[in-house]
Every structure is written in C-alpha cells, then in structure tokens.
Amino acid sequence: MAGAMPRRICSMVSQAALPRLLRIGGGASGELGAILDSLGLSRPLIVTDDFLLKSGKVEMLIDGLRRSAIEARVFADTVPEPTAASIEAALAFQQEADHDCVVGFGGGSPIDSAKAIAVLAVHGGRCADYKAPHVQDAAGLPIIAIPTTAGTGSEATRFTIVTDETTDEKMLCAGLAYLPVAALVDYELTLTMPPRLTADTGIDALTHGIEAYVSAKANPFSDIFALSAIKAIAPNLRRVWNDPEDRVAREAMMLGSMQAGIAFSNASVALVHGMSRPIGAHFHVPHGLSNAMLLPTVTAFSAPAALARYAQCARAMDIAGADEGEQGAIGRLVDELARINEELEVPSPQAFGIDPERWSALIPVMAEQALASGSPGNNPIVPTAEQIQGLYRQVWNP
C-alpha cells in the first residue's frame, strides 16, 4: 500500500446533533399532524415521489393532516438520485404558496430533495453554491422526515446529495440546516418494499454503520449508534430479503437504519461513499447498490490501518467471537460482506451492464471526484488517486 496514509480515530471534542423530535414505531407516520402542531407549523409542503402518490400512502398522510385541520400541498415529481434541475422544479412549486415547512416523505431521494428545497427556499442560490467544502449551518425552512425505506438514514443526518447533471457530479451538501427538526420512523411503511430495494437500502445502512465506526471522526457518541446499528441490521438483512412481511425484522432494520444515520451524521462516512457517489452520478446506479458493490473490496483495502475497529464490526455482526484475533475476525468480516452480496444478488459493475470502455475511461475522473468529496479523508487509510483507480478496476468484476 505504497502512498497510503493511516489515520487515527479522532479523540478531540466532536459535534453531536440529532433531530429535535423522534417518533419511532409502527404507525408513527400517523402522528405528523401532532408533530407539526407541537412545532407551531401549519402550512406544509409534502415532497414525495410518483410511486408513493399512486400507492395511496400520500393520501393517507394527507387524511391524517386533515383530521388535525392542516392542509398540505404535494410535490410528487422527485426523481431517483435528485438532480439540480429536479430541485429547481420543486423550489418553483414551493414558491407558489406560503409554506412554513417541508415534509420529506419517501426514501432517500424525496428526503434529500426536501432538505435542498428547505435551504434554497430561505437562502436562495443554486445547489452548486452549497456543495462541500461549504457548510450550511444557518437554518432554512424546518424539515420533517418520514422515511419509507430502511437504508439511507437521511431522516437523522445533516447531509444531502444532489447531482449536477451538467457535470455528472454528485454534490455533497453538509450542515445543520439539513438536519430534520423531526423524524417519524414507521417501520410499517417498509412492509411493501420490493426485494431489490430492500437489499440495496439495507446494505446501504450497514455501510453507514461500518464507515461511521472506522471513520477518523468517530467518537464515543457516534460509536454507540454505529455498533447498535450493525447489531440490528446484520441478523435481519437476510430475513427481510427472504420474507418482506417479517414485521420483527422490518422493525429492527428501520431502527438500525436510523441509528446508522445518527452515527454517520456525527462521524461522517469514508471511502466507500466517496467512491460510490461518482458511480451513481455517471452510471445511474442506485446509491445503496453502488455502496454494496464497493463494500467488501474497500473493507479489505482499509482494514490494515484499523484492525481493532473492523474486528469489532465483525463481533457486532456476531460472525467473530470475543476471543478471536483481529486478523481472523477481519477475514470473517470481508468474507461475510462478500457472501451477503452474493445471497442478495448484488451485481458487479460489469454484471449491472455498465459499458466497459466507458467505465475504464471514467476511472480517473471518478477517482478525482471521490477525493474532492472529502469522504476518503475520513478513511483509516487515506488513499491516493492512483489507489482509488486501482480499487475501481478491482470491483469491476471481483
């Protein structure tokens, strides 16, 4: 690993931030009206997608609000992996009325869209004005998040991701302005998730927990949530894949996803996410799936610089005993991550159908974009651009 730079876990004062209000459990989404009332809010914009609109779940949300004498407008034209153009369209819709808050209802894309809308509605400008290294702490409109997938953890994070479609760059936007003031975490909303979405979002959440725990910005607060998330997700990921209506496993996955979101919001993510974003931007691979493609290989690359941390991840997943040595535990971890990908039918970039010539040609660009995001700087081994290029080649068809 010539050129690799090991990183030590941060031991300095660290920031901890959480949503002000959390409602967790089956049926929690039905309490939106009460939450808005407690916050003194009454003119919500609901940001969601066409699938949830047609499924009837948006109408259920609106019916609940009407019982609280609250009328809402709905923007349902969000797109997977939000773009700057889709945010501008939503912002124009928001500006047609006097909304005092934004409700993100859906998976990571509607919630991320809601976050961007809430900031731009107050502070103006374009999404590109807010990308890292800019930090947006000054508040926008209040954000209420209601996740319908167990994966992104966006309901508990101070980040959002928007793609600049003119450059195919996934822009990381960070700051307290993106942290929802309230989150309603209702596992019953996930019971109808299809297997592919279940797998991709579930591995995404597992990645959040692992990366938060090994991040250079990890701290005692984030560690608690990272390990708890890993413990909740690891034994239940296969269960929800095999039986979508397993309510006990769905509830555990939803809780683990939220805990993983809290963990990485307060410790940041690392190399997997840094490399994942360009894959999504250039090849339109869903975010959780691109994380899954990378996780085993990047873990094997990074582990030598954080043996104790990765070994503890293996123990949290209950695949290594407390008395097993670190090297053995890490070997089990890498094998297990590869086995999860196999059992949950995660394709390689090649099997996904990406054009090999375009993949090869874009590797240098993707490596530079990964580094520019800042996430690789939190990795136990801070890689060079050349090492990232090598990892992209390695995951093409492992």
Short mmCIF file of C-alpha atoms in Angstrom, two decimals:
data_model
loop_
_atom_site.label_atom_id
_atom_site.label_comp_id
_atom_site.label_asym_id
_atom_site.label_seq_id
_atom_site.Cartn_x
_atom_site.Cartn_y
_atom_site.Cartn_z
CA MET A 1 0.00 0.00 0.00
CA ALA A 2 2.65 2.48 -1.03
CA GLY A 3 1.45 6.01 -0.64
CA ALA A 4 -1.27 5.03 1.80
CA MET A 5 -1.60 7.17 4.87
CA PRO A 6 -3.07 5.58 8.03
CA ARG A 7 -5.48 7.67 10.06
CA ARG A 8 -6.12 7.53 13.77
CA ILE A 9 -9.55 7.85 15.34
CA CYS A 10 -10.32 11.42 16.40
CA SER A 11 -10.02 11.98 20.17
CA MET A 12 -10.80 15.71 20.20
CA VAL A 13 -14.08 17.42 21.04
CA SER A 14 -16.69 16.35 18.49
CA GLN A 15 -20.10 17.60 17.49
CA ALA A 16 -23.29 15.67 18.21
CA ALA A 17 -26.55 16.64 16.56
CA LEU A 18 -29.93 14.90 16.42
CA PRO A 19 -33.44 15.73 15.24
CA ARG A 20 -35.27 17.61 17.97
CA LEU A 21 -38.19 15.17 17.91
CA LEU A 22 -38.22 11.46 17.10
CA ARG A 23 -41.31 9.26 16.91
CA ILE A 24 -40.37 5.62 16.42
CA GLY A 25 -42.62 2.59 15.91
CA GLY A 26 -45.48 1.17 13.89
CA GLY A 27 -47.96 3.88 12.97
CA ALA A 28 -45.62 6.75 13.85
CA SER A 29 -46.27 8.40 10.48
CA GLY A 30 -49.86 9.00 11.56
CA GLU A 31 -48.64 11.49 14.14
CA LEU A 32 -47.48 14.06 11.60
CA GLY A 33 -50.30 16.46 12.44
CA ALA A 34 -49.48 16.35 16.16
CA ILE A 35 -45.80 16.91 15.44
CA LEU A 36 -46.49 19.93 13.24
CA ASP A 37 -48.82 21.36 15.85
CA SER A 38 -46.19 20.95 18.58
CA LEU A 39 -43.71 22.84 16.42
CA GLY A 40 -46.15 25.62 15.61
CA LEU A 41 -46.24 24.69 11.92
CA SER A 42 -49.37 24.54 9.79
CA ARG A 43 -48.56 25.03 6.09
CA PRO A 44 -46.50 22.02 4.99
CA LEU A 45 -45.19 21.16 1.57
CA ILE A 46 -45.02 17.38 1.20
CA VAL A 47 -42.16 16.28 -1.06
CA THR A 48 -42.53 12.72 -2.29
CA ASP A 49 -42.46 10.61 -5.47
CA ASP A 50 -44.95 9.35 -8.00
CA PHE A 51 -44.86 5.76 -6.70
CA LEU A 52 -45.91 6.77 -3.20
CA LEU A 53 -48.55 9.07 -4.61
CA LYS A 54 -50.10 6.31 -6.73
CA SER A 55 -49.81 3.76 -3.90
CA GLY A 56 -52.21 5.76 -1.75
CA LYS A 57 -49.71 6.35 1.05
CA VAL A 58 -49.55 10.09 0.39
CA GLU A 59 -53.33 10.32 0.65
CA MET A 60 -53.20 8.50 3.98
CA LEU A 61 -50.73 11.12 5.19
CA ILE A 62 -52.94 13.96 3.96
CA ASP A 63 -56.05 12.43 5.57
CA GLY A 64 -54.23 12.40 8.88
CA LEU A 65 -53.32 16.05 8.48
CA ARG A 66 -56.92 16.97 7.68
CA ARG A 67 -58.01 15.43 10.95
CA SER A 68 -55.64 17.96 12.54
CA ALA A 69 -57.16 20.74 10.42
CA ILE A 70 -53.94 21.08 8.39
CA GLU A 71 -53.99 21.41 4.61
CA ALA A 72 -50.89 20.43 2.63
CA ARG A 73 -49.68 20.79 -0.93
CA VAL A 74 -47.86 17.88 -2.54
CA PHE A 75 -44.89 17.87 -4.90
CA ALA A 76 -44.56 14.30 -6.22
CA ASP A 77 -42.13 14.79 -9.09
CA THR A 78 -38.89 13.98 -7.28
CA VAL A 79 -36.51 11.72 -9.18
CA PRO A 80 -34.23 8.92 -8.03
CA GLU A 81 -30.85 10.41 -7.18
CA PRO A 82 -32.08 14.07 -7.14
CA THR A 83 -30.65 16.46 -9.71
CA ALA A 84 -30.19 20.22 -9.55
CA ALA A 85 -32.91 20.57 -12.18
CA SER A 86 -35.40 18.48 -10.18
CA ILE A 87 -34.70 20.61 -7.11
CA GLU A 88 -35.26 23.81 -9.09
CA ALA A 89 -38.63 22.49 -10.29
CA ALA A 90 -39.64 21.63 -6.74
CA LEU A 91 -38.45 25.01 -5.49
CA ALA A 92 -40.62 26.78 -8.06
CA PHE A 93 -43.59 24.76 -6.81
CA GLN A 94 -42.74 25.65 -3.20
CA GLN A 95 -42.64 29.34 -4.02
CA GLU A 96 -46.21 29.29 -5.33
CA ALA A 97 -47.55 29.23 -1.77
CA ASP A 98 -46.61 30.37 1.71
CA HIS A 99 -45.22 27.15 3.16
CA ASP A 100 -43.70 27.19 6.63
CA CYS A 101 -42.05 23.75 6.49
CA VAL A 102 -41.10 20.90 4.17
CA VAL A 103 -42.05 17.27 4.80
CA GLY A 104 -39.85 14.69 3.08
CA PHE A 105 -41.91 11.51 2.59
CA GLY A 106 -40.19 8.57 0.94
CA GLY A 107 -36.76 7.05 0.53
CA GLY A 108 -33.53 8.97 0.46
CA SER A 109 -34.36 10.83 -2.75
CA PRO A 110 -37.54 12.61 -1.55
CA ILE A 111 -35.98 13.35 1.84
CA ASP A 112 -32.77 14.65 0.27
CA SER A 113 -34.88 16.74 -2.11
CA ALA A 114 -36.86 18.16 0.80
CA LYS A 115 -33.64 19.18 2.53
CA ALA A 116 -32.31 21.03 -0.51
CA ILE A 117 -35.66 22.77 -1.07
CA ALA A 118 -35.80 23.88 2.56
CA VAL A 119 -32.38 25.54 2.35
CA LEU A 120 -32.83 27.18 -1.06
CA ALA A 121 -36.28 28.48 -0.11
CA VAL A 122 -34.71 30.67 2.58
CA HIS A 123 -31.16 31.33 1.38
CA GLY A 124 -31.55 31.31 -2.42
CA GLY A 125 -28.88 30.47 -4.97
CA ARG A 126 -28.25 27.13 -6.64
CA CYS A 127 -27.43 23.71 -5.26
CA ALA A 128 -23.84 24.05 -6.51
CA ASP A 129 -23.37 27.03 -4.18
CA TYR A 130 -23.80 24.73 -1.19
CA LYS A 131 -21.61 21.74 -2.07
CA ALA A 132 -18.70 20.69 0.13
CA PRO A 133 -16.48 22.16 1.45
CA HIS A 134 -19.22 24.73 2.12
CA VAL A 135 -21.01 24.07 5.44
CA GLN A 136 -24.58 25.34 5.73
CA ASP A 137 -25.48 25.67 9.40
CA ALA A 138 -27.83 28.67 9.11
CA ALA A 139 -31.33 27.19 9.09
CA GLY A 140 -33.70 27.04 6.16
CA LEU A 141 -37.33 26.02 6.48
CA PRO A 142 -37.99 23.37 9.15
CA ILE A 143 -37.70 19.83 7.74
CA ILE A 144 -39.79 16.88 8.89
CA ALA A 145 -38.69 13.49 7.56
CA ILE A 146 -40.80 10.37 7.19
CA PRO A 147 -38.71 7.54 5.68
CA THR A 148 -40.38 4.73 3.76
CA THR A 149 -37.19 2.68 3.31
CA ALA A 150 -34.77 1.23 5.84
CA GLY A 151 -31.46 2.36 4.46
CA THR A 152 -30.42 5.94 3.87
CA GLY A 153 -30.85 7.22 7.43
CA SER A 154 -31.44 10.64 5.88
CA GLU A 155 -34.12 11.36 8.47
CA ALA A 156 -31.37 11.77 11.06
CA THR A 157 -28.48 13.29 9.10
CA ARG A 158 -27.09 16.75 8.39
CA PHE A 159 -26.30 15.90 4.76
CA THR A 160 -28.00 15.85 1.40
CA ILE A 161 -26.80 14.71 -2.02
CA VAL A 162 -27.74 16.38 -5.31
CA THR A 163 -26.39 15.52 -8.76
CA ASP A 164 -25.18 18.28 -11.08
CA GLU A 165 -26.45 16.83 -14.34
CA THR A 166 -24.21 19.12 -16.39
CA THR A 167 -21.05 17.58 -14.94
CA ASP A 168 -22.31 14.23 -13.64
CA GLU A 169 -21.03 15.18 -10.19
CA LYS A 170 -22.82 14.09 -7.04
CA MET A 171 -22.59 17.13 -4.80
CA LEU A 172 -22.36 16.53 -1.06
CA CYS A 173 -24.06 19.31 0.88
CA ALA A 174 -23.48 19.40 4.61
CA GLY A 175 -24.51 21.41 7.64
CA LEU A 176 -27.05 21.64 10.43
CA ALA A 177 -29.54 23.26 8.05
CA TYR A 178 -30.12 19.82 6.50
CA LEU A 179 -30.87 18.09 9.82
CA PRO A 180 -34.62 17.47 10.17
CA VAL A 181 -36.24 19.02 13.21
CA ALA A 182 -38.42 15.93 13.49
CA ALA A 183 -38.44 12.38 12.13
CA LEU A 184 -41.29 9.88 12.16
CA VAL A 185 -39.77 6.42 11.86
CA ASP A 186 -42.57 3.99 10.98
CA TYR A 187 -41.42 0.50 10.02
CA GLU A 188 -44.91 -0.38 8.72
CA LEU A 189 -44.19 1.82 5.71
CA THR A 190 -41.45 -0.64 4.64
CA LEU A 191 -43.57 -3.80 4.59
CA THR A 192 -44.27 -3.44 0.86
CA MET A 193 -40.70 -2.71 -0.21
CA PRO A 194 -39.62 -4.99 -3.10
CA PRO A 195 -36.63 -7.30 -2.54
CA ARG A 196 -34.13 -5.31 -4.66
CA LEU A 197 -34.87 -2.08 -2.83
CA THR A 198 -34.84 -3.93 0.49
CA ALA A 199 -31.37 -5.31 -0.23
CA ASP A 200 -29.85 -2.12 -1.59
CA THR A 201 -31.11 0.12 1.20
CA GLY A 202 -30.26 -2.48 3.85
CA ILE A 203 -26.65 -2.80 2.71
CA ASP A 204 -26.51 0.99 2.50
CA ALA A 205 -27.45 1.18 6.19
CA LEU A 206 -24.89 -1.48 7.10
CA THR A 207 -22.26 0.52 5.22
CA HIS A 208 -23.21 3.64 7.18
CA GLY A 209 -22.69 1.82 10.47
CA ILE A 210 -19.34 0.32 9.49
CA GLU A 211 -17.95 3.50 7.94
CA ALA A 212 -19.06 5.64 10.88
CA TYR A 213 -17.30 3.26 13.27
CA VAL A 214 -13.99 3.26 11.38
CA SER A 215 -14.09 6.95 10.38
CA ALA A 216 -11.29 9.22 11.53
CA LYS A 217 -14.07 11.38 13.02
CA ALA A 218 -15.58 8.55 15.05
CA ASN A 219 -16.24 9.47 18.67
CA PRO A 220 -17.79 7.86 21.75
CA PHE A 221 -21.24 9.22 20.87
CA SER A 222 -21.25 8.00 17.27
CA ASP A 223 -19.69 4.66 18.27
CA ILE A 224 -22.71 3.76 20.39
CA PHE A 225 -25.09 4.24 17.48
CA ALA A 226 -22.78 2.66 14.88
CA LEU A 227 -22.37 -0.61 16.79
CA SER A 228 -26.05 -0.73 17.74
CA ALA A 229 -26.96 -0.25 14.07
CA ILE A 230 -24.63 -3.03 12.93
CA LYS A 231 -26.06 -5.38 15.56
CA ALA A 232 -29.61 -4.62 14.46
CA ILE A 233 -29.02 -4.85 10.71
CA ALA A 234 -26.68 -7.83 10.36
CA PRO A 235 -29.03 -10.61 11.59
CA ASN A 236 -32.11 -9.15 9.91
CA LEU A 237 -30.93 -8.24 6.42
CA ARG A 238 -31.37 -11.72 5.04
CA ARG A 239 -34.67 -12.13 6.89
CA VAL A 240 -36.32 -9.15 5.19
CA TRP A 241 -34.86 -10.24 1.85
CA ASN A 242 -36.41 -13.70 2.21
CA ASP A 243 -39.67 -12.60 3.86
CA PRO A 244 -40.70 -8.99 3.13
CA GLU A 245 -43.55 -9.18 5.65
CA ASP A 246 -41.37 -10.23 8.60
CA ARG A 247 -42.51 -7.43 10.91
CA VAL A 248 -39.96 -8.10 13.64
CA ALA A 249 -37.08 -7.98 11.16
CA ARG A 250 -38.52 -4.93 9.37
CA GLU A 251 -38.76 -3.06 12.67
CA ALA A 252 -35.16 -3.95 13.53
CA MET A 253 -33.96 -2.81 10.11
CA MET A 254 -35.80 0.52 10.42
CA LEU A 255 -34.33 1.18 13.85
CA GLY A 256 -30.86 0.12 12.70
CA SER A 257 -31.08 2.37 9.66
CA MET A 258 -31.95 5.38 11.81
CA GLN A 259 -29.15 4.58 14.26
CA ALA A 260 -26.69 4.26 11.40
CA GLY A 261 -27.85 7.64 10.11
CA ILE A 262 -27.22 9.21 13.51
CA ALA A 263 -23.80 7.56 13.60
CA PHE A 264 -22.54 8.79 10.25
CA SER A 265 -24.16 12.20 10.65
CA ASN A 266 -21.92 12.67 13.68
CA ALA A 267 -18.82 10.84 12.45
CA SER A 268 -19.04 11.11 8.64
CA VAL A 269 -18.65 8.34 6.10
CA ALA A 270 -15.44 7.30 4.38
CA LEU A 271 -14.01 5.76 1.22
CA VAL A 272 -16.95 3.55 0.21
CA HIS A 273 -19.22 6.56 -0.02
CA GLY A 274 -16.58 8.71 -1.68
CA MET A 275 -16.19 6.13 -4.45
CA SER A 276 -19.89 5.30 -4.60
CA ARG A 277 -21.17 8.76 -5.50
CA PRO A 278 -19.37 9.01 -8.89
CA ILE A 279 -20.66 5.55 -9.86
CA GLY A 280 -24.19 6.73 -9.23
CA ALA A 281 -23.70 10.03 -11.00
CA HIS A 282 -22.09 8.66 -14.16
CA PHE A 283 -23.87 5.32 -14.49
CA HIS A 284 -27.16 5.86 -12.64
CA VAL A 285 -26.56 3.02 -10.22
CA PRO A 286 -28.78 3.36 -7.11
CA HIS A 287 -26.73 4.65 -4.20
CA GLY A 288 -27.19 1.65 -1.92
CA LEU A 289 -26.32 -0.73 -4.72
CA SER A 290 -23.09 1.10 -5.60
CA ASN A 291 -22.14 1.02 -1.91
CA ALA A 292 -22.73 -2.72 -1.89
CA MET A 293 -20.56 -3.20 -4.99
CA LEU A 294 -17.67 -1.50 -3.18
CA LEU A 295 -18.02 -2.55 0.45
CA PRO A 296 -16.12 -5.89 0.54
CA THR A 297 -13.19 -4.65 -1.57
CA VAL A 298 -12.81 -1.30 0.20
CA THR A 299 -13.07 -3.00 3.59
CA ALA A 300 -10.22 -5.36 2.68
CA PHE A 301 -8.14 -2.39 1.50
CA SER A 302 -8.79 -0.26 4.59
CA ALA A 303 -8.70 -2.83 7.38
CA PRO A 304 -4.90 -2.99 7.92
CA ALA A 305 -4.96 0.55 9.33
CA ALA A 306 -7.86 -0.07 11.75
CA LEU A 307 -7.61 -3.71 12.79
CA ALA A 308 -9.34 -3.31 16.16
CA ARG A 309 -12.19 -1.27 14.72
CA TYR A 310 -13.00 -3.60 11.85
CA ALA A 311 -12.67 -6.63 14.14
CA GLN A 312 -15.23 -5.05 16.46
CA CYS A 313 -17.58 -4.66 13.48
CA ALA A 314 -17.26 -8.40 12.88
CA ARG A 315 -18.08 -9.09 16.52
CA ALA A 316 -21.10 -6.75 16.37
CA MET A 317 -22.32 -8.78 13.38
CA ASP A 318 -21.87 -11.93 15.51
CA ILE A 319 -19.58 -13.58 12.99
CA ALA A 320 -16.47 -13.48 15.22
CA GLY A 321 -16.06 -14.35 18.88
CA ALA A 322 -14.75 -12.00 21.54
CA ASP A 323 -11.64 -14.14 21.94
CA GLU A 324 -10.83 -14.34 18.22
CA GLY A 325 -7.80 -12.42 16.97
CA GLU A 326 -8.21 -9.26 14.94
CA GLN A 327 -6.86 -10.68 11.70
CA GLY A 328 -9.17 -13.67 11.88
CA ALA A 329 -12.17 -11.50 12.70
CA ILE A 330 -11.45 -9.20 9.76
CA GLY A 331 -11.11 -12.17 7.44
CA ARG A 332 -14.56 -13.29 8.56
CA LEU A 333 -15.90 -9.76 8.03
CA VAL A 334 -14.67 -9.48 4.44
CA ASP A 335 -15.96 -12.97 3.65
CA GLU A 336 -19.35 -12.18 5.18
CA LEU A 337 -19.73 -8.94 3.23
CA ALA A 338 -18.97 -10.81 0.01
CA ARG A 339 -21.42 -13.56 1.00
CA ILE A 340 -24.18 -11.01 1.69
CA ASN A 341 -23.64 -9.55 -1.78
CA GLU A 342 -23.87 -13.00 -3.33
CA GLU A 343 -27.00 -14.03 -1.44
CA LEU A 344 -28.75 -10.70 -2.03
CA GLU A 345 -27.83 -10.83 -5.73
CA VAL A 346 -25.73 -7.67 -5.78
CA PRO A 347 -24.24 -7.38 -9.29
CA SER A 348 -20.75 -6.20 -10.07
CA PRO A 349 -20.50 -3.08 -12.26
CA GLN A 350 -19.90 -5.41 -15.19
CA ALA A 351 -22.95 -7.56 -14.39
CA PHE A 352 -25.04 -4.43 -13.89
CA GLY A 353 -24.50 -3.74 -17.60
CA ILE A 354 -22.12 -0.78 -17.48
CA ASP A 355 -20.20 -0.29 -20.70
CA PRO A 356 -16.63 -1.48 -20.01
CA GLU A 357 -14.94 1.13 -22.20
CA ARG A 358 -16.84 3.98 -20.56
CA TRP A 359 -16.10 2.58 -17.09
CA SER A 360 -12.40 2.39 -17.88
CA ALA A 361 -12.31 5.84 -19.44
CA LEU A 362 -14.05 7.47 -16.48
CA ILE A 363 -11.96 5.85 -13.74
CA PRO A 364 -9.53 8.84 -13.44
CA VAL A 365 -12.45 11.29 -13.31
CA MET A 366 -14.31 9.21 -10.73
CA ALA A 367 -11.20 8.96 -8.58
CA GLU A 368 -10.75 12.74 -8.58
CA GLN A 369 -14.43 13.29 -7.80
CA ALA A 370 -14.25 10.77 -4.96
CA LEU A 371 -11.31 12.60 -3.40
CA ALA A 372 -12.94 16.00 -3.92
CA SER A 373 -16.00 14.89 -1.91
CA GLY A 374 -13.84 14.76 1.22
CA SER A 375 -15.15 11.40 2.42
CA PRO A 376 -11.96 9.43 1.61
CA GLY A 377 -10.14 11.75 4.01
CA ASN A 378 -12.02 10.08 6.87
CA ASN A 379 -10.91 6.59 5.83
CA PRO A 380 -8.50 4.58 8.02
CA ILE A 381 -6.17 4.63 5.02
CA VAL A 382 -6.39 7.90 3.11
CA PRO A 383 -5.91 6.71 -0.47
CA THR A 384 -4.16 8.36 -3.36
CA ALA A 385 -5.99 8.93 -6.64
CA GLU A 386 -4.00 6.04 -8.11
CA GLN A 387 -5.12 3.69 -5.34
CA ILE A 388 -8.74 4.66 -5.87
CA GLN A 389 -8.34 3.98 -9.57
CA GLY A 390 -6.98 0.55 -8.70
CA LEU A 391 -9.98 -0.17 -6.46
CA TYR A 392 -12.38 0.82 -9.24
CA ARG A 393 -10.64 -1.65 -11.54
CA GLN A 394 -10.74 -4.32 -8.83
CA VAL A 395 -14.50 -4.06 -8.25
CA TRP A 396 -15.35 -4.13 -11.96
CA ASN A 397 -15.81 -7.89 -11.77
CA PRO A 398 -14.38 -9.22 -8.48
#
